[in-house]
Amino acid sequence: MSGVQEGFSSFDERPKSYQKCTAQYKWSHEMEEICDTDNPLFKKYATVEDPVPDRISLHSTIPIPTPDEPPDSILDTLKSWLNQSLWKYFRCDGDSRWIRTALLCGDLKLVHDGSYMQKLNPNICSAAFILKCNRTGKEAIGTLVEESKEADNYRAEALGAIGGILVIMAATQCPMKYKPCQAFWDNMGIVKHASRHNSPIGEKQVHADVISLIKQYIRDSNCPISYEHVYGHLDDILQWDQLSETQKLNVRMDALAKRALMAAITNRDFITSIFPFEHIVMKCGGQKNHSSPTKAIYRWWGCNTARRLFYCKDIVKAQYFDYIYWDGMDHLMNKKFPRMFCNFLTKHVSRCNGSNYFMSKWDNTIKNICPACGNTHGRDSRGRMGETTEHIVKCRDQGRTEMYHASVRKVTDWMEEHHTDPVIIELVSA
């Protein structure tokens, strides 16, 4: 802004507004040169009004913002994240800074394993993970135990992956040139998903919540992670000194995961299944969905429909519906009973079977008469006449009566073979 421009012979001959703008620019330009925000003397930004030579009118101030620096301690970073139940049983040698150093030098190794004991408790699975520095031998170890209806071996392995990768993410909050971390898992499914972290997962993918998180964490991590498969349970066939260092770590994590599972069952101490940085959490009926959204919605909708149907038909009161062991019924109907028997049972329980009582309602040529005993007037407990579901069971016809007693004998014989309480057998056969 030096010199005389735009036809004015001197600065003082210019319009007052022009002089004001020029003075403001000159003042602000000079202040930028002398004000270094790194200088501790300068703590605030300021705005001024109508600057004139040798005078400044202060208008307002604001503290100079300083960027939030990530915690120097990895443990502090983990504590600042959502869901602290994940780190309740996480232990680390030293002050945890060695993890970042090991990643910078390429000396860190991640190994984990899971445990699932269906006979002990089918709704609980556990995982243990270890991060070890190959150079110093320092270790960071953690365990996770989750209670879920979706629990199995596969989910246990995925939980171990989540725990280990989250620690790596906490250690690499500051962008640096980290060398790849080697990760070893004995589940090929997890290895394949982790190796293809940019590929989408299918709608029917089991444990989609944790599988998608593994992929997301890998993409977001500042440290590349390479994945390799290690065979598990090699201690069953090899001596301890015959195992490699990685195989020994896998055996250790397998044993630790088992101990953590049994301790959690005893103490009822489980993690909360809400994980850090989850972009989407889907719930049906207040429960977090772990797998196919379509299946979850269908099941939730079917449950509500069945509750209303059973209430309307006076089969089960609405307040008692959730006390029924529906998971056990689902197991029996889909895995134990023949399909045609399931159809028969469903029709009778829902009271819409092909008896003459129901068929006569949609076909006028069918008469509501029991073909065995000719019953047309006897009423059942609901006041209905004819061949109802209840009448078929209680029909006094000789053939149907013999069939009923034969069925009861089969049930009581099975109960006796399996040492059922005699009182229950007597109630069934009465």
Short mmCIF file of C-alpha atoms in Angstrom, two decimals:
data_model
loop_
_atom_site.label_atom_id
_atom_site.label_comp_id
_atom_site.label_asym_id
_atom_site.label_seq_id
_atom_site.Cartn_x
_atom_site.Cartn_y
_atom_site.Cartn_z
CA MET A 1 0.00 0.00 0.00
CA SER A 2 2.95 2.33 -0.50
CA GLY A 3 3.12 5.22 -2.97
CA VAL A 4 0.41 7.48 -4.45
CA GLN A 5 -2.18 5.70 -6.59
CA GLU A 6 -5.46 6.34 -8.41
CA GLY A 7 -4.71 10.02 -9.27
CA PHE A 8 -4.34 11.34 -5.71
CA SER A 9 -1.35 13.62 -5.14
CA SER A 10 -0.99 12.62 -1.48
CA PHE A 11 -2.44 10.23 1.11
CA ASP A 12 -4.28 13.02 2.90
CA GLU A 13 -6.18 14.00 -0.29
CA ARG A 14 -7.87 10.61 -0.54
CA PRO A 15 -11.44 10.12 0.76
CA LYS A 16 -11.76 9.41 4.49
CA SER A 17 -13.24 5.94 3.83
CA TYR A 18 -10.29 5.01 1.65
CA GLN A 19 -7.85 6.26 4.27
CA LYS A 20 -9.68 4.18 6.91
CA CYS A 21 -9.51 0.94 4.87
CA THR A 22 -5.88 1.50 4.05
CA ALA A 23 -4.99 2.12 7.69
CA GLN A 24 -6.90 -1.02 8.79
CA TYR A 25 -5.09 -3.18 6.27
CA LYS A 26 -1.69 -1.71 7.16
CA TRP A 27 -2.32 -2.20 10.89
CA SER A 28 -3.56 -5.78 10.54
CA HIS A 29 -0.66 -6.68 8.24
CA GLU A 30 1.87 -5.31 10.72
CA MET A 31 0.18 -7.08 13.64
CA GLU A 32 0.34 -10.43 11.79
CA GLU A 33 4.08 -9.99 11.46
CA ILE A 34 4.74 -9.18 15.11
CA CYS A 35 2.15 -11.50 16.73
CA ASP A 36 3.43 -15.07 16.87
CA THR A 37 0.77 -17.31 18.42
CA ASP A 38 3.47 -19.62 19.70
CA ASN A 39 4.73 -16.75 21.85
CA PRO A 40 3.35 -17.15 25.41
CA LEU A 41 2.80 -13.39 25.58
CA PHE A 42 -0.01 -13.64 23.05
CA LYS A 43 -2.96 -15.51 24.60
CA LYS A 44 -5.93 -13.96 22.75
CA TYR A 45 -7.13 -12.83 19.36
CA ALA A 46 -8.55 -9.28 19.29
CA THR A 47 -10.72 -7.12 17.04
CA VAL A 48 -10.50 -3.30 17.03
CA GLU A 49 -12.64 -0.35 15.97
CA ASP A 50 -11.58 2.58 13.75
CA PRO A 51 -7.78 2.30 14.03
CA VAL A 52 -6.09 5.69 13.59
CA PRO A 53 -2.42 6.67 13.89
CA ASP A 54 -1.14 6.07 17.43
CA ARG A 55 -4.57 4.89 18.71
CA ILE A 56 -6.41 1.55 18.77
CA SER A 57 -9.91 0.99 20.19
CA LEU A 58 -10.40 -2.59 21.46
CA HIS A 59 -13.66 -4.17 20.36
CA SER A 60 -13.50 -7.79 21.60
CA THR A 61 -11.14 -10.66 22.42
CA ILE A 62 -11.16 -14.45 22.33
CA PRO A 63 -8.60 -16.97 23.62
CA ILE A 64 -6.36 -18.45 20.96
CA PRO A 65 -7.63 -22.02 20.38
CA THR A 66 -5.13 -24.77 20.91
CA PRO A 67 -5.59 -28.18 19.28
CA ASP A 68 -6.30 -31.04 21.62
CA GLU A 69 -3.27 -33.24 21.88
CA PRO A 70 -3.87 -36.98 22.17
CA PRO A 71 -2.99 -38.43 25.58
CA ASP A 72 0.61 -39.54 25.78
CA SER A 73 -0.43 -42.73 27.60
CA ILE A 74 -2.19 -45.43 25.62
CA LEU A 75 -4.10 -46.42 28.74
CA ASP A 76 -5.43 -42.86 29.04
CA THR A 77 -6.60 -43.02 25.44
CA LEU A 78 -8.46 -46.29 26.07
CA LYS A 79 -10.07 -44.79 29.18
CA SER A 80 -11.35 -41.85 27.13
CA TRP A 81 -13.29 -44.12 24.76
CA LEU A 82 -16.80 -45.51 25.04
CA ASN A 83 -17.48 -48.67 27.08
CA GLN A 84 -14.91 -49.06 29.81
CA SER A 85 -16.04 -52.64 30.49
CA LEU A 86 -13.74 -53.65 27.61
CA TRP A 87 -10.64 -52.69 29.60
CA LYS A 88 -11.56 -53.94 33.05
CA TYR A 89 -9.22 -56.91 32.65
CA PHE A 90 -6.54 -55.31 30.48
CA ARG A 91 -3.02 -55.29 31.92
CA CYS A 92 0.13 -53.79 30.40
CA ASP A 93 3.83 -53.94 31.30
CA GLY A 94 5.33 -50.54 32.08
CA ASP A 95 3.64 -47.29 31.07
CA SER A 96 2.33 -48.68 27.72
CA ARG A 97 4.46 -46.28 25.62
CA TRP A 98 6.55 -49.23 24.50
CA ILE A 99 3.62 -50.34 22.32
CA ARG A 100 3.98 -47.23 20.15
CA THR A 101 7.75 -47.69 20.00
CA ALA A 102 7.36 -51.35 19.00
CA LEU A 103 4.96 -50.35 16.21
CA LEU A 104 7.41 -47.75 14.91
CA CYS A 105 10.19 -50.33 14.88
CA GLY A 106 8.06 -53.20 13.54
CA ASP A 107 8.58 -55.31 16.66
CA LEU A 108 4.94 -55.75 17.79
CA LYS A 109 3.02 -59.01 17.45
CA LEU A 110 -0.72 -59.53 18.08
CA VAL A 111 -2.09 -62.99 18.94
CA HIS A 112 -5.54 -63.85 20.26
CA ASP A 113 -7.86 -66.80 20.74
CA GLY A 114 -11.45 -67.41 21.83
CA SER A 115 -13.35 -69.90 23.94
CA TYR A 116 -16.91 -71.22 23.85
CA MET A 117 -18.25 -73.97 26.10
CA GLN A 118 -21.77 -74.72 24.93
CA LYS A 119 -22.44 -77.36 27.58
CA LEU A 120 -21.32 -75.01 30.34
CA ASN A 121 -23.38 -72.05 29.08
CA PRO A 122 -24.53 -71.70 25.45
CA ASN A 123 -24.95 -67.91 25.74
CA ILE A 124 -21.41 -66.97 26.78
CA CYS A 125 -18.18 -66.71 24.80
CA SER A 126 -14.81 -65.23 25.69
CA ALA A 127 -11.58 -64.04 24.10
CA ALA A 128 -8.04 -63.27 25.19
CA PHE A 129 -5.49 -61.22 23.26
CA ILE A 130 -1.83 -60.34 23.72
CA LEU A 131 0.42 -57.72 22.18
CA LYS A 132 4.10 -58.57 22.62
CA CYS A 133 7.27 -56.70 21.71
CA ASN A 134 9.69 -59.08 20.02
CA ARG A 135 12.68 -56.97 21.08
CA THR A 136 11.96 -56.19 24.75
CA GLY A 137 9.59 -59.04 25.59
CA LYS A 138 7.04 -56.66 27.17
CA GLU A 139 3.40 -57.75 27.00
CA ALA A 140 -0.08 -56.24 27.08
CA ILE A 141 -2.84 -58.77 27.77
CA GLY A 142 -6.63 -58.43 27.91
CA THR A 143 -9.74 -60.62 28.16
CA LEU A 144 -13.32 -60.03 27.01
CA VAL A 145 -16.34 -62.13 28.02
CA GLU A 146 -19.73 -61.47 26.44
CA GLU A 147 -23.18 -62.84 27.21
CA SER A 148 -25.29 -63.07 24.06
CA LYS A 149 -27.79 -65.38 22.42
CA GLU A 150 -25.50 -65.29 19.37
CA ALA A 151 -22.50 -66.64 21.30
CA ASP A 152 -20.29 -69.22 19.57
CA ASN A 153 -16.63 -69.90 18.70
CA TYR A 154 -16.66 -67.54 15.73
CA ARG A 155 -17.91 -64.59 17.75
CA ALA A 156 -15.33 -65.32 20.43
CA GLU A 157 -12.53 -65.05 17.85
CA ALA A 158 -13.94 -61.77 16.54
CA LEU A 159 -14.05 -60.28 20.05
CA GLY A 160 -10.35 -61.03 20.47
CA ALA A 161 -9.61 -59.25 17.20
CA ILE A 162 -11.58 -56.18 18.29
CA GLY A 163 -9.73 -55.93 21.60
CA GLY A 164 -6.28 -56.20 20.06
CA ILE A 165 -6.91 -53.79 17.18
CA LEU A 166 -8.42 -51.17 19.50
CA VAL A 167 -5.20 -51.14 21.53
CA ILE A 168 -3.21 -50.65 18.33
CA MET A 169 -5.52 -47.78 17.34
CA ALA A 170 -5.00 -46.15 20.75
CA ALA A 171 -1.24 -46.45 20.34
CA THR A 172 -1.24 -44.87 16.88
CA GLN A 173 -3.39 -41.78 17.43
CA CYS A 174 -0.47 -39.62 16.29
CA PRO A 175 0.09 -40.13 12.53
CA MET A 176 3.60 -41.51 12.04
CA LYS A 177 5.33 -43.97 9.77
CA TYR A 178 4.41 -47.14 11.63
CA LYS A 179 5.63 -50.44 10.36
CA PRO A 180 3.09 -53.26 9.81
CA CYS A 181 2.00 -55.15 12.89
CA GLN A 182 1.83 -58.92 12.55
CA ALA A 183 -1.44 -60.46 13.73
CA PHE A 184 -1.92 -64.22 14.15
CA TRP A 185 -5.36 -65.88 14.46
CA ASP A 186 -6.34 -69.55 14.36
CA ASN A 187 -9.67 -68.86 12.64
CA MET A 188 -9.43 -68.63 8.85
CA GLY A 189 -12.78 -66.85 8.58
CA ILE A 190 -11.55 -63.93 10.67
CA VAL A 191 -8.25 -63.85 8.76
CA LYS A 192 -10.07 -63.62 5.42
CA HIS A 193 -12.40 -60.85 6.59
CA ALA A 194 -9.51 -58.87 8.08
CA SER A 195 -7.42 -59.27 4.95
CA ARG A 196 -10.29 -57.95 2.83
CA HIS A 197 -11.15 -54.99 5.02
CA ASN A 198 -12.34 -52.87 2.08
CA SER A 199 -14.87 -55.44 0.84
CA PRO A 200 -18.51 -55.29 2.02
CA ILE A 201 -20.15 -58.06 4.04
CA GLY A 202 -23.27 -59.95 3.00
CA GLU A 203 -26.71 -59.25 4.42
CA LYS A 204 -26.82 -62.75 5.92
CA GLN A 205 -23.35 -62.55 7.49
CA VAL A 206 -23.34 -64.00 11.00
CA HIS A 207 -21.97 -61.67 13.67
CA ALA A 208 -22.12 -58.81 11.19
CA ASP A 209 -21.74 -56.24 13.98
CA VAL A 210 -18.28 -57.38 15.08
CA ILE A 211 -17.09 -58.40 11.60
CA SER A 212 -17.93 -54.97 10.20
CA LEU A 213 -16.18 -53.35 13.17
CA ILE A 214 -12.98 -55.31 12.51
CA LYS A 215 -12.98 -54.05 8.93
CA GLN A 216 -13.73 -50.50 10.05
CA TYR A 217 -11.00 -50.47 12.71
CA ILE A 218 -8.43 -51.72 10.21
CA ARG A 219 -9.36 -49.01 7.71
CA ASP A 220 -9.24 -46.28 10.36
CA SER A 221 -5.99 -47.40 11.97
CA ASN A 222 -2.84 -45.39 11.23
CA CYS A 223 -0.83 -48.59 11.44
CA PRO A 224 -1.07 -51.31 8.77
CA ILE A 225 -1.79 -54.79 10.10
CA SER A 226 -0.83 -58.00 8.32
CA TYR A 227 -2.81 -61.16 9.04
CA GLU A 228 -1.60 -64.70 9.17
CA HIS A 229 -3.19 -67.97 10.20
CA VAL A 230 -1.73 -70.04 13.02
CA TYR A 231 -2.95 -73.54 13.85
CA GLY A 232 -4.52 -73.78 17.27
CA HIS A 233 -4.30 -76.46 19.98
CA LEU A 234 -0.92 -77.67 18.72
CA ASP A 235 0.03 -78.39 22.32
CA ASP A 236 -2.22 -81.45 22.04
CA ILE A 237 0.18 -83.07 19.58
CA LEU A 238 3.53 -81.31 20.17
CA GLN A 239 5.81 -80.80 23.15
CA TRP A 240 6.05 -77.25 24.51
CA ASP A 241 9.64 -76.81 23.34
CA GLN A 242 8.61 -77.88 19.84
CA LEU A 243 6.18 -74.95 19.48
CA SER A 244 7.16 -71.67 17.87
CA GLU A 245 6.88 -68.41 19.81
CA THR A 246 3.62 -67.54 18.04
CA GLN A 247 2.13 -70.98 18.69
CA LYS A 248 3.03 -70.69 22.38
CA LEU A 249 1.26 -67.36 22.59
CA ASN A 250 -1.82 -68.89 20.95
CA VAL A 251 -1.86 -71.73 23.50
CA ARG A 252 -1.52 -69.20 26.34
CA MET A 253 -4.44 -67.15 25.04
CA ASP A 254 -6.60 -70.26 24.63
CA ALA A 255 -6.04 -71.18 28.27
CA LEU A 256 -6.58 -67.59 29.43
CA ALA A 257 -9.83 -67.28 27.47
CA LYS A 258 -11.14 -70.46 29.12
CA ARG A 259 -10.27 -69.20 32.61
CA ALA A 260 -11.88 -65.84 31.89
CA LEU A 261 -15.08 -67.53 30.68
CA MET A 262 -15.44 -69.67 33.80
CA ALA A 263 -14.67 -66.73 36.09
CA ALA A 264 -17.25 -64.55 34.33
CA ILE A 265 -19.92 -67.24 34.67
CA THR A 266 -19.19 -67.47 38.39
CA ASN A 267 -19.12 -63.70 38.98
CA ARG A 268 -21.70 -62.70 36.33
CA ASP A 269 -19.20 -60.20 34.99
CA PHE A 270 -19.58 -59.48 31.25
CA ILE A 271 -18.74 -56.70 28.85
CA THR A 272 -21.33 -54.33 27.42
CA SER A 273 -21.85 -55.12 23.74
CA ILE A 274 -21.59 -51.51 22.56
CA PHE A 275 -18.18 -50.91 21.03
CA PRO A 276 -16.22 -47.69 20.38
CA PHE A 277 -16.74 -45.93 17.04
CA GLU A 278 -19.75 -47.99 15.96
CA HIS A 279 -21.39 -46.03 13.16
CA ILE A 280 -24.71 -47.87 13.24
CA VAL A 281 -26.34 -49.91 16.01
CA MET A 282 -29.60 -51.69 15.15
CA LYS A 283 -31.95 -52.83 17.90
CA CYS A 284 -35.13 -54.89 17.72
CA GLY A 285 -37.30 -55.05 20.79
CA GLY A 286 -34.60 -53.28 22.79
CA GLN A 287 -31.98 -55.92 21.96
CA LYS A 288 -28.93 -55.19 19.82
CA ASN A 289 -28.92 -57.03 16.52
CA HIS A 290 -25.75 -59.01 15.81
CA SER A 291 -26.44 -60.59 12.42
CA SER A 292 -28.91 -60.32 9.54
CA PRO A 293 -31.22 -57.26 9.86
CA THR A 294 -33.88 -59.04 7.80
CA LYS A 295 -33.88 -62.04 10.11
CA ALA A 296 -33.96 -59.86 13.23
CA ILE A 297 -36.90 -57.76 11.98
CA TYR A 298 -38.80 -60.85 10.88
CA ARG A 299 -38.27 -62.54 14.25
CA TRP A 300 -39.27 -59.41 16.18
CA TRP A 301 -42.39 -58.91 14.05
CA GLY A 302 -43.31 -62.60 14.34
CA CYS A 303 -42.91 -62.50 18.12
CA ASN A 304 -45.30 -59.57 18.46
CA THR A 305 -47.78 -61.19 16.08
CA ALA A 306 -47.70 -64.47 18.01
CA ARG A 307 -48.20 -62.64 21.31
CA ARG A 308 -51.35 -60.97 19.99
CA LEU A 309 -52.62 -64.16 18.36
CA PHE A 310 -52.15 -66.31 21.48
CA TYR A 311 -53.81 -63.63 23.61
CA CYS A 312 -56.80 -63.26 21.29
CA LYS A 313 -57.27 -67.03 21.15
CA ASP A 314 -56.88 -67.29 24.93
CA ILE A 315 -53.90 -69.64 24.56
CA VAL A 316 -51.31 -67.63 26.52
CA LYS A 317 -51.83 -64.36 28.33
CA ALA A 318 -49.71 -61.52 26.98
CA GLN A 319 -47.88 -60.98 30.28
CA TYR A 320 -46.77 -64.63 30.35
CA PHE A 321 -45.65 -64.86 26.72
CA ASP A 322 -42.00 -63.97 27.35
CA TYR A 323 -41.70 -66.58 30.11
CA ILE A 324 -41.97 -69.40 27.56
CA TYR A 325 -38.67 -70.91 26.42
CA TRP A 326 -39.11 -69.95 22.78
CA ASP A 327 -35.50 -70.66 21.87
CA GLY A 328 -35.98 -74.24 22.97
CA MET A 329 -39.22 -74.49 20.99
CA ASP A 330 -37.43 -73.10 17.94
CA HIS A 331 -34.67 -75.70 18.32
CA LEU A 332 -37.18 -78.54 18.56
CA MET A 333 -39.37 -77.39 15.70
CA ASN A 334 -36.52 -76.69 13.28
CA LYS A 335 -33.95 -79.34 14.17
CA LYS A 336 -35.67 -82.21 15.97
CA PHE A 337 -39.19 -82.72 14.64
CA PRO A 338 -40.12 -83.69 11.06
CA ARG A 339 -41.53 -80.82 9.01
CA MET A 340 -44.99 -82.37 8.59
CA PHE A 341 -45.27 -82.99 12.34
CA CYS A 342 -44.32 -79.34 12.95
CA ASN A 343 -47.11 -78.25 10.62
CA PHE A 344 -49.56 -80.51 12.43
CA LEU A 345 -48.46 -79.22 15.84
CA THR A 346 -48.60 -75.59 14.77
CA LYS A 347 -52.12 -75.96 13.46
CA HIS A 348 -53.35 -77.58 16.66
CA VAL A 349 -51.68 -75.09 19.01
CA SER A 350 -52.98 -72.14 17.04
CA ARG A 351 -56.41 -73.87 16.85
CA CYS A 352 -56.76 -73.60 13.12
CA ASN A 353 -56.23 -77.26 12.19
CA GLY A 354 -58.19 -79.09 9.54
CA SER A 355 -60.94 -80.36 11.81
CA ASN A 356 -64.54 -80.24 10.65
CA TYR A 357 -65.21 -77.37 13.08
CA PHE A 358 -62.84 -75.08 11.15
CA MET A 359 -63.29 -76.47 7.66
CA SER A 360 -67.05 -76.02 7.89
CA LYS A 361 -66.47 -72.28 8.26
CA TRP A 362 -64.95 -71.88 4.78
CA ASP A 363 -66.69 -74.80 3.01
CA ASN A 364 -70.45 -75.07 3.32
CA THR A 365 -70.44 -78.68 2.05
CA ILE A 366 -68.53 -79.85 5.13
CA LYS A 367 -70.61 -80.59 8.21
CA ASN A 368 -69.33 -79.89 11.71
CA ILE A 369 -69.71 -83.51 12.83
CA CYS A 370 -67.15 -85.86 14.35
CA PRO A 371 -66.76 -88.71 11.81
CA ALA A 372 -65.75 -91.12 14.59
CA CYS A 373 -68.49 -90.70 17.20
CA GLY A 374 -70.96 -88.47 15.36
CA ASN A 375 -70.72 -85.72 17.98
CA THR A 376 -72.71 -82.65 16.96
CA HIS A 377 -73.90 -81.21 20.26
CA GLY A 378 -71.26 -81.92 22.91
CA ARG A 379 -69.48 -78.72 23.87
CA ASP A 380 -65.78 -78.38 24.63
CA SER A 381 -64.26 -76.20 27.38
CA ARG A 382 -64.68 -73.13 25.14
CA GLY A 383 -68.35 -73.85 24.52
CA ARG A 384 -67.84 -74.99 20.93
CA MET A 385 -69.67 -77.97 19.43
CA GLY A 386 -68.73 -80.54 16.81
CA GLU A 387 -65.29 -81.83 15.85
CA THR A 388 -63.06 -79.29 17.55
CA THR A 389 -59.37 -79.76 18.35
CA GLU A 390 -60.19 -80.54 21.96
CA HIS A 391 -62.84 -83.08 20.96
CA ILE A 392 -60.37 -84.98 18.75
CA VAL A 393 -58.13 -85.55 21.78
CA LYS A 394 -61.01 -86.47 24.10
CA CYS A 395 -63.23 -88.33 21.62
CA ARG A 396 -64.80 -91.41 23.23
CA ASP A 397 -64.70 -93.45 20.05
CA GLN A 398 -62.94 -96.75 20.72
CA GLY A 399 -60.33 -96.35 17.99
CA ARG A 400 -59.43 -92.77 18.93
CA THR A 401 -59.32 -93.71 22.63
CA GLU A 402 -56.88 -96.55 21.97
CA MET A 403 -54.71 -94.23 19.84
CA TYR A 404 -54.65 -91.66 22.63
CA HIS A 405 -53.57 -94.20 25.28
CA ALA A 406 -50.89 -95.60 22.94
CA SER A 407 -49.45 -92.10 22.49
CA VAL A 408 -49.43 -91.49 26.24
CA ARG A 409 -47.66 -94.82 26.84
CA LYS A 410 -44.89 -93.85 24.43
CA VAL A 411 -44.35 -90.62 26.32
CA THR A 412 -44.34 -92.22 29.77
CA ASP A 413 -42.02 -95.03 28.61
CA TRP A 414 -39.53 -92.43 27.36
CA MET A 415 -39.81 -90.53 30.64
CA GLU A 416 -39.11 -93.68 32.65
CA GLU A 417 -36.06 -94.50 30.51
CA HIS A 418 -34.67 -91.05 31.22
CA HIS A 419 -35.41 -91.26 34.97
CA THR A 420 -38.10 -88.58 35.05
CA ASP A 421 -39.65 -87.78 38.40
CA PRO A 422 -42.45 -90.33 39.11
CA VAL A 423 -44.85 -87.53 40.06
CA ILE A 424 -44.52 -85.99 36.59
CA ILE A 425 -45.03 -89.39 34.96
CA GLU A 426 -48.18 -89.91 37.02
CA LEU A 427 -49.52 -86.51 36.00
CA VAL A 428 -48.96 -87.27 32.31
CA SER A 429 -50.54 -90.71 32.45
CA ALA A 430 -53.51 -89.64 34.58
#
